[in-house]
Amino acid sequence: MKGTVVLTWLETIGNIWGDDVKRYAEKGIGLDESTIISPTDDIDDS
């Protein structure tokens, strides 16, 4: 899945449920706050 989709999902999660849930979702997919996602990055679907 491309980084653009992941970034959009994370931004939407943050807007709807807040930053705490967004950070929890990021941890769930193995990202930390210092990770930079490029729109062209290929992120594993699982």
Short mmCIF file of C-alpha atoms in Angstrom, two decimals:
data_model
loop_
_atom_site.label_atom_id
_atom_site.label_comp_id
_atom_site.label_asym_id
_atom_site.label_seq_id
_atom_site.Cartn_x
_atom_site.Cartn_y
_atom_site.Cartn_z
CA MET A 1 0.00 0.00 0.00
CA LYS A 2 1.39 3.40 -0.83
CA GLY A 3 2.35 5.92 1.83
CA THR A 4 -0.29 8.38 0.63
CA VAL A 5 -3.09 6.02 1.69
CA VAL A 6 -1.51 5.34 5.08
CA LEU A 7 -0.94 9.04 5.72
CA THR A 8 -4.56 9.81 4.80
CA TRP A 9 -5.85 7.10 7.14
CA LEU A 10 -3.69 8.27 10.03
CA GLU A 11 -4.71 11.90 9.51
CA THR A 12 -8.39 10.92 9.42
CA ILE A 13 -8.01 8.84 12.60
CA GLY A 14 -6.39 11.83 14.32
CA ASN A 15 -9.14 14.20 13.17
CA ILE A 16 -12.01 11.95 14.22
CA TRP A 17 -10.74 10.20 17.36
CA GLY A 18 -7.81 12.34 18.47
CA ASP A 19 -4.06 12.05 18.72
CA ASP A 20 -4.06 9.34 21.40
CA VAL A 21 -5.88 6.91 19.11
CA LYS A 22 -3.67 7.97 16.19
CA ARG A 23 -0.52 7.17 18.19
CA TYR A 24 -2.05 3.81 19.20
CA ALA A 25 -2.73 3.05 15.52
CA GLU A 26 0.82 4.03 14.57
CA LYS A 27 2.21 1.70 17.22
CA GLY A 28 -0.06 -1.06 15.90
CA ILE A 29 1.52 -0.88 12.46
CA GLY A 30 5.05 -0.55 13.83
CA LEU A 31 5.64 3.17 13.38
CA ASP A 32 7.01 5.57 15.94
CA GLU A 33 6.70 9.35 16.04
CA SER A 34 10.07 9.85 14.32
CA THR A 35 9.10 7.76 11.27
CA ILE A 36 8.69 9.79 8.11
CA ILE A 37 6.36 8.31 5.52
CA SER A 38 6.88 9.39 1.94
CA PRO A 39 3.87 9.28 -0.41
CA THR A 40 5.80 6.87 -2.63
CA ASP A 41 6.80 4.47 0.18
CA ASP A 42 5.44 0.97 -0.15
CA ILE A 43 4.02 -0.11 3.22
CA ASP A 44 3.12 -3.75 3.86
CA ASP A 45 -0.65 -4.29 3.89
CA SER A 46 -0.60 -6.48 6.96
#
